[in-house]
Amino acid sequence: MRRSCLFIPSSNPGMLQSADIYPFDAVIFDLEDAVTMSEKESARELLKNFLSIADLKQKEIMIRINSLDNDLAMLDLDDIVSDEIDTIMLPKARVSDIVYLDKVLRQIEEKKQMTKKINIVPIIELASSLLEVERIAAEKRVNGILLGAEDLTSDMEVSRTEEGTEIFYPRARIAMACKAFKIDAIDTPYTNVNNLEGLEKDSLVAKELGFNAKACIHPNQIDVINRIFSPTEKEILRAQKIVAAYEQEKKGAFSLDGKMIDKPIIERSLKIIAKAKKIGLL
Amino acid sequence: MKNSLGRFVSEDFRPFVASDAYTNKERIKIPEKKTTNVDKMISSLREVFDRLNITDGMTLSFHHHLRDGDRVLNLVAAEIKRRNLKNMVLAPSSIFPCHSSLVELIENKNVVQIYTNYVNGAVADAISQGKLEKPLVMMTHGGRPQAIESGYLKIDVAFIACPNADSEGNGNGFAGPNACGSLGYSISDMLYADKKVVVTDHLVSKVSKREIKSEYIDYVLQVDSIGDAQKIVSGTTKITKDPIGLMIAKEAARFLDSAGYIQNGFSMQTGAGGTSLAVAHFVKEIMMKNNIKASFASGGITGYFTSMLAEGLVDRLFDVQSFDLEAVKSIGKNKNHIAISASEYANPYDDNIVNKLDFVILGATEVDLDFNVNVTTSSLGNIIGGSGGHADTAHGAKLTMIVTPLIKSRIPIVKEKVTTITTPGSDVDVIVTERGIAINPLRKDLIEKMKSSNMDIVSIEELLQRAHRITGIPTKIQFSKDIVGVVMYRDGTIIDTIYRK
């Protein structure tokens, strides 16, 4: 289950070494934007060696490869895809890219006799990708979608703002698509690493629109994100009360504290309890 | 001979036995030295040297409240050089990089011995290289006043930098262009040195709130500048932004809460250091959440603690040293921000503050399997600091917690044996790192209490293994057998010896 997904540049040995200590749900080892062109090869080599000895305590390992429109992506995939990783994060993803990546991954999995099937998390960072996000979400290997707001707003030729008005529509559409296909909606990183209050507000907006996770670019952002995307103590207590009452009433609809409780509310309560259990809150 | 921790001690000194061995001894106090001098204003440092007949082999003392902005020690050093005095002994409470002019004096044997509680920068490097003729004596903040009052450290002339003084010799650190707050480290010097000189750059008609008292002061010297108070602030007095440091601090605060140390009326001290201060931040969050108020905080005081005082989260601050300019502003104005002397702070024989602490948060350069802590030398053997109040607070506080990354610059902090023992392991209770927490087996009560917690508590041996799994086992460094210094425990015994690199 994803709440926080931390980007770590694969070219930074110190940050790789510390990766095992942070409380993220998923780590994204970056081979794309955080690595300069002259360091691409050494970063890939460093990451490969690191993955062979790293103990990340069952956390999800994602790799952001370079986009498929250049040769680096195939070198990344050949070197990095193995049973040591869980997910490939694909930049500037279109439906056609996902179909192609699925094929490549199948070949590598067979060639390396892997036991795992690698998941894909596409990044929506082109206007054209957003317009086909429902088809992207429907692809089999895709189990989450990340909004890449910096590139998307650049493609849209609009400015990024603290309020995020310019990404309201992309957020809403991505969240809707993800919910429709029961996959993770991962919000774009909040780039001011010194403003944890701003991060909290930004995360709440995303959560209200249906996102269940958020990418981050600094370890200090993890706690806020984990907190915002976890059920609150009040929500858990209410959910427990509803489920307990449902088990007693054994009815599809009943009244609790003067409010009507029916199937969607019971299902939502069960989801909250399941989530709380999964992240160790219960 | 060897002390009880197995460390070599030369015959000139008494070996360390145990951290509480002082309790079996009587307090020794030489008589206080009051002045009979009436006409105290003096026109120049040269005249001070002439009138006090400062000659070869004398011991001169200084305080370090201006930290890396101090100019007074450098002014006196320049006069020693000008007169080419030889075999001088210096006893500054600390030495900073700004005191690099001493290196030449050490090389030319103008200065042959130094007593201090902390030294870093060029002087530390020179001593590490064996340039000081007699071994450096590294004391603690509580051990120094004990050594002075007992007559072990006999001071001929104390030069007391005083940011705000009158012509009678009354003074404090609360006002003036170089206000630096508490003058706590200079009080023993004021009471027991043979002669005392107040050096000020802000002469006023009368000082009412007296830290420095005229009855003890022989001369008052006005100079252009005693230093630069802006430089009392160092990087170590701000809360860390480093994610590993913050993570350690959060775990440390969670441990303190789980172990029941954050209760109404508790008392605390955090050492200088971004991670230690971050612990205070997370402790504050717990206090606010649970509506808890602390009785006091002590030691080196920063703006973070003065804000807590202003917010009513802590009743009193006992300030032996003001670490930043916010603390300086507060100390002269808030009656509950109280300047204390180093003796009141940590002298083992005084009714000291450290013995009343519930917990102290400290850093470490190295920690070993016996929980001994080194903050005196680096793993390569260079002198990089010293106890300050480390050993004092570790002994006094009910819980001593070390917060440190397990690995710094690819070097494991947990070792089989530390290079130099500053603080004995018997006084250290918990080590909190980003890769696990170790509780001293001597604290069975704490181990029992934390059994039900979900924190990552492991043995210190496991912490060492975890470090080695990442770094490999480092090659042991061989040191020369030449002694460059000794680490004097707060009771005057020697806890370890420092060797030339």
Short mmCIF file of N, CA and C in Angstrom, two decimals, chain B residues 64-156:
data_model
loop_
_atom_site.label_atom_id
_atom_site.label_comp_id
_atom_site.label_asym_id
_atom_site.label_seq_id
_atom_site.Cartn_x
_atom_site.Cartn_y
_atom_site.Cartn_z
N HIS B 64 35.42 31.68 27.93
CA HIS B 64 35.18 31.54 26.48
C HIS B 64 33.78 31.97 26.08
N HIS B 65 33.17 32.87 26.84
CA HIS B 65 31.78 33.21 26.52
C HIS B 65 31.62 33.91 25.18
N LEU B 66 32.70 34.50 24.68
CA LEU B 66 32.61 35.11 23.35
C LEU B 66 32.94 34.09 22.25
N ARG B 67 33.19 32.88 22.68
CA ARG B 67 33.42 31.74 21.79
C ARG B 67 34.36 32.10 20.62
N ASP B 68 33.91 31.90 19.38
CA ASP B 68 34.81 32.15 18.24
C ASP B 68 34.94 33.64 17.92
N GLY B 69 34.33 34.48 18.75
CA GLY B 69 34.46 35.92 18.54
C GLY B 69 35.34 36.58 19.60
N ASP B 70 36.04 35.78 20.41
CA ASP B 70 36.83 36.34 21.50
C ASP B 70 38.10 37.03 20.99
N ARG B 71 38.40 38.21 21.58
CA ARG B 71 39.61 38.92 21.18
C ARG B 71 40.57 39.05 22.37
N VAL B 72 40.06 38.86 23.59
CA VAL B 72 40.86 39.16 24.79
C VAL B 72 42.05 38.21 24.92
N LEU B 73 41.82 36.92 24.70
CA LEU B 73 42.94 35.98 24.78
C LEU B 73 44.00 36.33 23.74
N ASN B 74 43.56 36.76 22.57
CA ASN B 74 44.52 37.13 21.52
C ASN B 74 45.31 38.39 21.90
N LEU B 75 44.63 39.35 22.57
CA LEU B 75 45.34 40.57 23.00
C LEU B 75 46.43 40.23 23.99
N VAL B 76 46.09 39.36 24.94
CA VAL B 76 47.08 38.97 25.96
C VAL B 76 48.20 38.16 25.32
N ALA B 77 47.83 37.29 24.37
CA ALA B 77 48.85 36.49 23.68
C ALA B 77 49.84 37.40 22.96
N ALA B 78 49.31 38.47 22.35
CA ALA B 78 50.19 39.41 21.63
C ALA B 78 51.17 40.08 22.59
N GLU B 79 50.71 40.39 23.80
CA GLU B 79 51.60 41.03 24.79
C GLU B 79 52.65 40.04 25.29
N ILE B 80 52.24 38.78 25.46
CA ILE B 80 53.22 37.74 25.86
C ILE B 80 54.31 37.65 24.79
N LYS B 81 53.87 37.69 23.54
CA LYS B 81 54.81 37.59 22.41
C LYS B 81 55.74 38.82 22.39
N ARG B 82 55.15 39.99 22.58
CA ARG B 82 55.93 41.23 22.51
C ARG B 82 57.02 41.23 23.57
N ARG B 83 56.66 40.70 24.74
CA ARG B 83 57.63 40.69 25.85
C ARG B 83 58.52 39.44 25.81
N ASN B 84 58.17 38.55 24.90
CA ASN B 84 58.86 37.26 24.78
C ASN B 84 58.95 36.53 26.13
N LEU B 85 57.81 36.52 26.82
CA LEU B 85 57.75 35.77 28.08
C LEU B 85 57.82 34.28 27.75
N LYS B 86 58.40 33.51 28.63
CA LYS B 86 58.58 32.07 28.37
C LYS B 86 57.85 31.24 29.42
N ASN B 87 57.60 29.97 29.03
CA ASN B 87 57.04 28.97 29.96
C ASN B 87 55.71 29.39 30.59
N MET B 88 54.95 30.14 29.84
CA MET B 88 53.66 30.58 30.38
C MET B 88 52.66 29.41 30.35
N VAL B 89 51.73 29.45 31.29
CA VAL B 89 50.66 28.45 31.36
C VAL B 89 49.34 29.19 31.12
N LEU B 90 48.52 28.67 30.21
CA LEU B 90 47.22 29.30 29.95
C LEU B 90 46.09 28.39 30.43
N ALA B 91 45.07 29.03 30.98
CA ALA B 91 43.90 28.26 31.46
C ALA B 91 42.60 28.90 30.97
N PRO B 92 42.38 28.90 29.65
CA PRO B 92 41.10 29.39 29.13
C PRO B 92 40.05 28.28 29.26
N SER B 93 38.80 28.64 29.54
CA SER B 93 37.81 27.57 29.70
C SER B 93 37.55 26.85 28.37
N SER B 94 37.80 27.51 27.26
CA SER B 94 37.77 26.83 25.95
C SER B 94 38.64 27.61 24.97
N ILE B 95 39.07 26.92 23.91
CA ILE B 95 39.87 27.56 22.86
C ILE B 95 39.18 27.30 21.52
N PHE B 96 39.07 28.35 20.73
CA PHE B 96 38.35 28.26 19.45
C PHE B 96 39.30 28.57 18.27
N PRO B 97 38.83 28.37 17.05
CA PRO B 97 39.68 28.66 15.88
C PRO B 97 40.20 30.10 15.87
N CYS B 98 39.45 31.05 16.46
CA CYS B 98 39.89 32.45 16.45
C CYS B 98 41.17 32.65 17.26
N HIS B 99 41.56 31.65 18.04
CA HIS B 99 42.75 31.80 18.88
C HIS B 99 44.00 31.22 18.22
N SER B 100 44.01 31.19 16.91
CA SER B 100 45.14 30.57 16.20
C SER B 100 46.47 31.26 16.45
N SER B 101 46.43 32.52 16.95
CA SER B 101 47.70 33.22 17.23
C SER B 101 48.50 32.50 18.32
N LEU B 102 47.84 31.64 19.08
CA LEU B 102 48.56 30.91 20.14
C LEU B 102 49.55 29.89 19.57
N VAL B 103 49.32 29.46 18.34
CA VAL B 103 50.17 28.40 17.77
C VAL B 103 51.63 28.84 17.76
N GLU B 104 51.85 30.08 17.34
CA GLU B 104 53.23 30.59 17.28
C GLU B 104 53.85 30.63 18.69
N LEU B 105 53.04 31.00 19.66
CA LEU B 105 53.53 31.05 21.04
C LEU B 105 53.87 29.66 21.57
N ILE B 106 53.08 28.69 21.13
CA ILE B 106 53.35 27.29 21.53
C ILE B 106 54.66 26.83 20.88
N GLU B 107 54.80 27.14 19.60
CA GLU B 107 56.01 26.72 18.87
C GLU B 107 57.26 27.36 19.44
N ASN B 108 57.13 28.62 19.91
CA ASN B 108 58.31 29.33 20.45
C ASN B 108 58.50 29.17 21.95
N LYS B 109 57.72 28.25 22.54
CA LYS B 109 57.81 27.96 23.99
C LYS B 109 57.46 29.16 24.86
N ASN B 110 56.78 30.13 24.30
CA ASN B 110 56.23 31.18 25.16
C ASN B 110 55.15 30.56 26.05
N VAL B 111 54.37 29.67 25.42
CA VAL B 111 53.34 28.94 26.15
C VAL B 111 53.73 27.47 26.15
N VAL B 112 53.79 26.87 27.35
CA VAL B 112 54.25 25.48 27.41
C VAL B 112 53.20 24.53 27.99
N GLN B 113 52.15 25.11 28.56
CA GLN B 113 51.12 24.23 29.11
C GLN B 113 49.75 24.90 29.01
N ILE B 114 48.72 24.07 28.79
CA ILE B 114 47.36 24.61 28.67
C ILE B 114 46.39 23.72 29.45
N TYR B 115 45.55 24.37 30.24
CA TYR B 115 44.41 23.70 30.89
C TYR B 115 43.16 24.25 30.22
N THR B 116 42.31 23.40 29.73
CA THR B 116 41.07 23.88 29.12
C THR B 116 40.02 22.78 29.12
N ASN B 117 38.79 23.15 28.75
CA ASN B 117 37.70 22.17 28.74
C ASN B 117 37.32 21.76 27.32
N TYR B 118 37.82 22.53 26.37
CA TYR B 118 37.42 22.29 24.98
C TYR B 118 38.41 23.02 24.09
N VAL B 119 38.88 22.39 23.03
CA VAL B 119 39.77 23.08 22.11
C VAL B 119 39.56 22.53 20.70
N ASN B 120 39.36 23.45 19.75
CA ASN B 120 39.39 23.01 18.35
C ASN B 120 40.00 24.11 17.49
N GLY B 121 40.28 23.75 16.24
CA GLY B 121 40.93 24.71 15.35
C GLY B 121 42.44 24.50 15.34
N ALA B 122 43.16 25.55 14.97
CA ALA B 122 44.61 25.45 14.75
C ALA B 122 45.37 25.07 16.02
N VAL B 123 44.90 25.55 17.18
CA VAL B 123 45.58 25.22 18.42
C VAL B 123 45.46 23.72 18.71
N ALA B 124 44.27 23.18 18.49
CA ALA B 124 44.06 21.73 18.69
C ALA B 124 44.97 20.94 17.75
N ASP B 125 45.07 21.41 16.50
CA ASP B 125 45.92 20.70 15.53
C ASP B 125 47.38 20.72 15.98
N ALA B 126 47.82 21.89 16.45
CA ALA B 126 49.23 22.02 16.89
C ALA B 126 49.51 21.09 18.06
N ILE B 127 48.56 21.01 18.97
CA ILE B 127 48.76 20.13 20.14
C ILE B 127 48.73 18.66 19.70
N SER B 128 47.80 18.33 18.79
CA SER B 128 47.75 16.94 18.28
C SER B 128 49.07 16.54 17.64
N GLN B 129 49.75 17.54 17.06
CA GLN B 129 51.03 17.26 16.40
C GLN B 129 52.20 17.23 17.38
N GLY B 130 51.92 17.43 18.66
CA GLY B 130 52.96 17.32 19.68
C GLY B 130 53.75 18.59 19.90
N LYS B 131 53.20 19.74 19.53
CA LYS B 131 53.97 20.98 19.63
C LYS B 131 53.96 21.60 21.02
N LEU B 132 52.97 21.25 21.85
CA LEU B 132 52.91 21.83 23.20
C LEU B 132 53.87 21.05 24.10
N GLU B 133 54.71 21.81 24.83
CA GLU B 133 55.79 21.13 25.57
C GLU B 133 55.25 20.18 26.64
N LYS B 134 54.29 20.63 27.44
CA LYS B 134 53.74 19.77 28.48
C LYS B 134 52.35 19.30 28.05
N PRO B 135 51.91 18.15 28.57
CA PRO B 135 50.60 17.63 28.11
C PRO B 135 49.46 18.60 28.36
N LEU B 136 48.63 18.71 27.35
CA LEU B 136 47.38 19.48 27.47
C LEU B 136 46.51 18.80 28.54
N VAL B 137 45.92 19.60 29.42
CA VAL B 137 45.01 19.02 30.42
C VAL B 137 43.58 19.41 30.02
N MET B 138 42.82 18.40 29.61
CA MET B 138 41.43 18.62 29.18
C MET B 138 40.51 18.38 30.37
N MET B 139 39.92 19.46 30.86
CA MET B 139 39.05 19.34 32.03
C MET B 139 37.59 19.28 31.59
N THR B 140 36.69 19.29 32.56
CA THR B 140 35.27 19.40 32.25
C THR B 140 34.79 20.75 32.79
N HIS B 141 33.58 21.15 32.39
CA HIS B 141 33.07 22.43 32.87
C HIS B 141 32.88 22.42 34.39
N GLY B 142 32.58 21.26 34.95
CA GLY B 142 32.44 21.18 36.41
C GLY B 142 33.78 20.92 37.08
N GLY B 143 34.66 20.24 36.38
CA GLY B 143 35.97 19.92 36.94
C GLY B 143 36.86 21.14 37.07
N ARG B 144 36.72 22.10 36.15
CA ARG B 144 37.57 23.30 36.18
C ARG B 144 37.34 24.11 37.45
N PRO B 145 36.08 24.47 37.79
CA PRO B 145 35.91 25.22 39.04
C PRO B 145 36.36 24.42 40.27
N GLN B 146 36.20 23.11 40.20
CA GLN B 146 36.67 22.27 41.30
C GLN B 146 38.19 22.37 41.43
N ALA B 147 38.87 22.33 40.28
CA ALA B 147 40.33 22.41 40.29
C ALA B 147 40.80 23.79 40.77
N ILE B 148 40.04 24.82 40.41
CA ILE B 148 40.44 26.19 40.82
C ILE B 148 40.19 26.41 42.31
N GLU B 149 39.04 26.03 42.79
CA GLU B 149 38.72 26.30 44.20
C GLU B 149 39.56 25.46 45.16
N SER B 150 40.00 24.30 44.65
CA SER B 150 40.81 23.44 45.52
C SER B 150 42.27 23.85 45.51
N GLY B 151 42.64 24.75 44.59
CA GLY B 151 44.03 25.20 44.51
C GLY B 151 44.87 24.34 43.58
N TYR B 152 44.27 23.27 43.00
CA TYR B 152 45.03 22.43 42.06
C TYR B 152 45.44 23.26 40.85
N LEU B 153 44.49 24.02 40.31
CA LEU B 153 44.80 24.92 39.21
C LEU B 153 44.95 26.33 39.78
N LYS B 154 46.20 26.71 40.02
CA LYS B 154 46.47 28.01 40.65
C LYS B 154 46.60 29.06 39.55
N ILE B 155 45.74 30.07 39.59
CA ILE B 155 45.74 31.11 38.55
C ILE B 155 46.41 32.37 39.11
N ASP B 156 47.43 32.85 38.39
CA ASP B 156 48.08 34.08 38.84
C ASP B 156 47.25 35.30 38.46
#
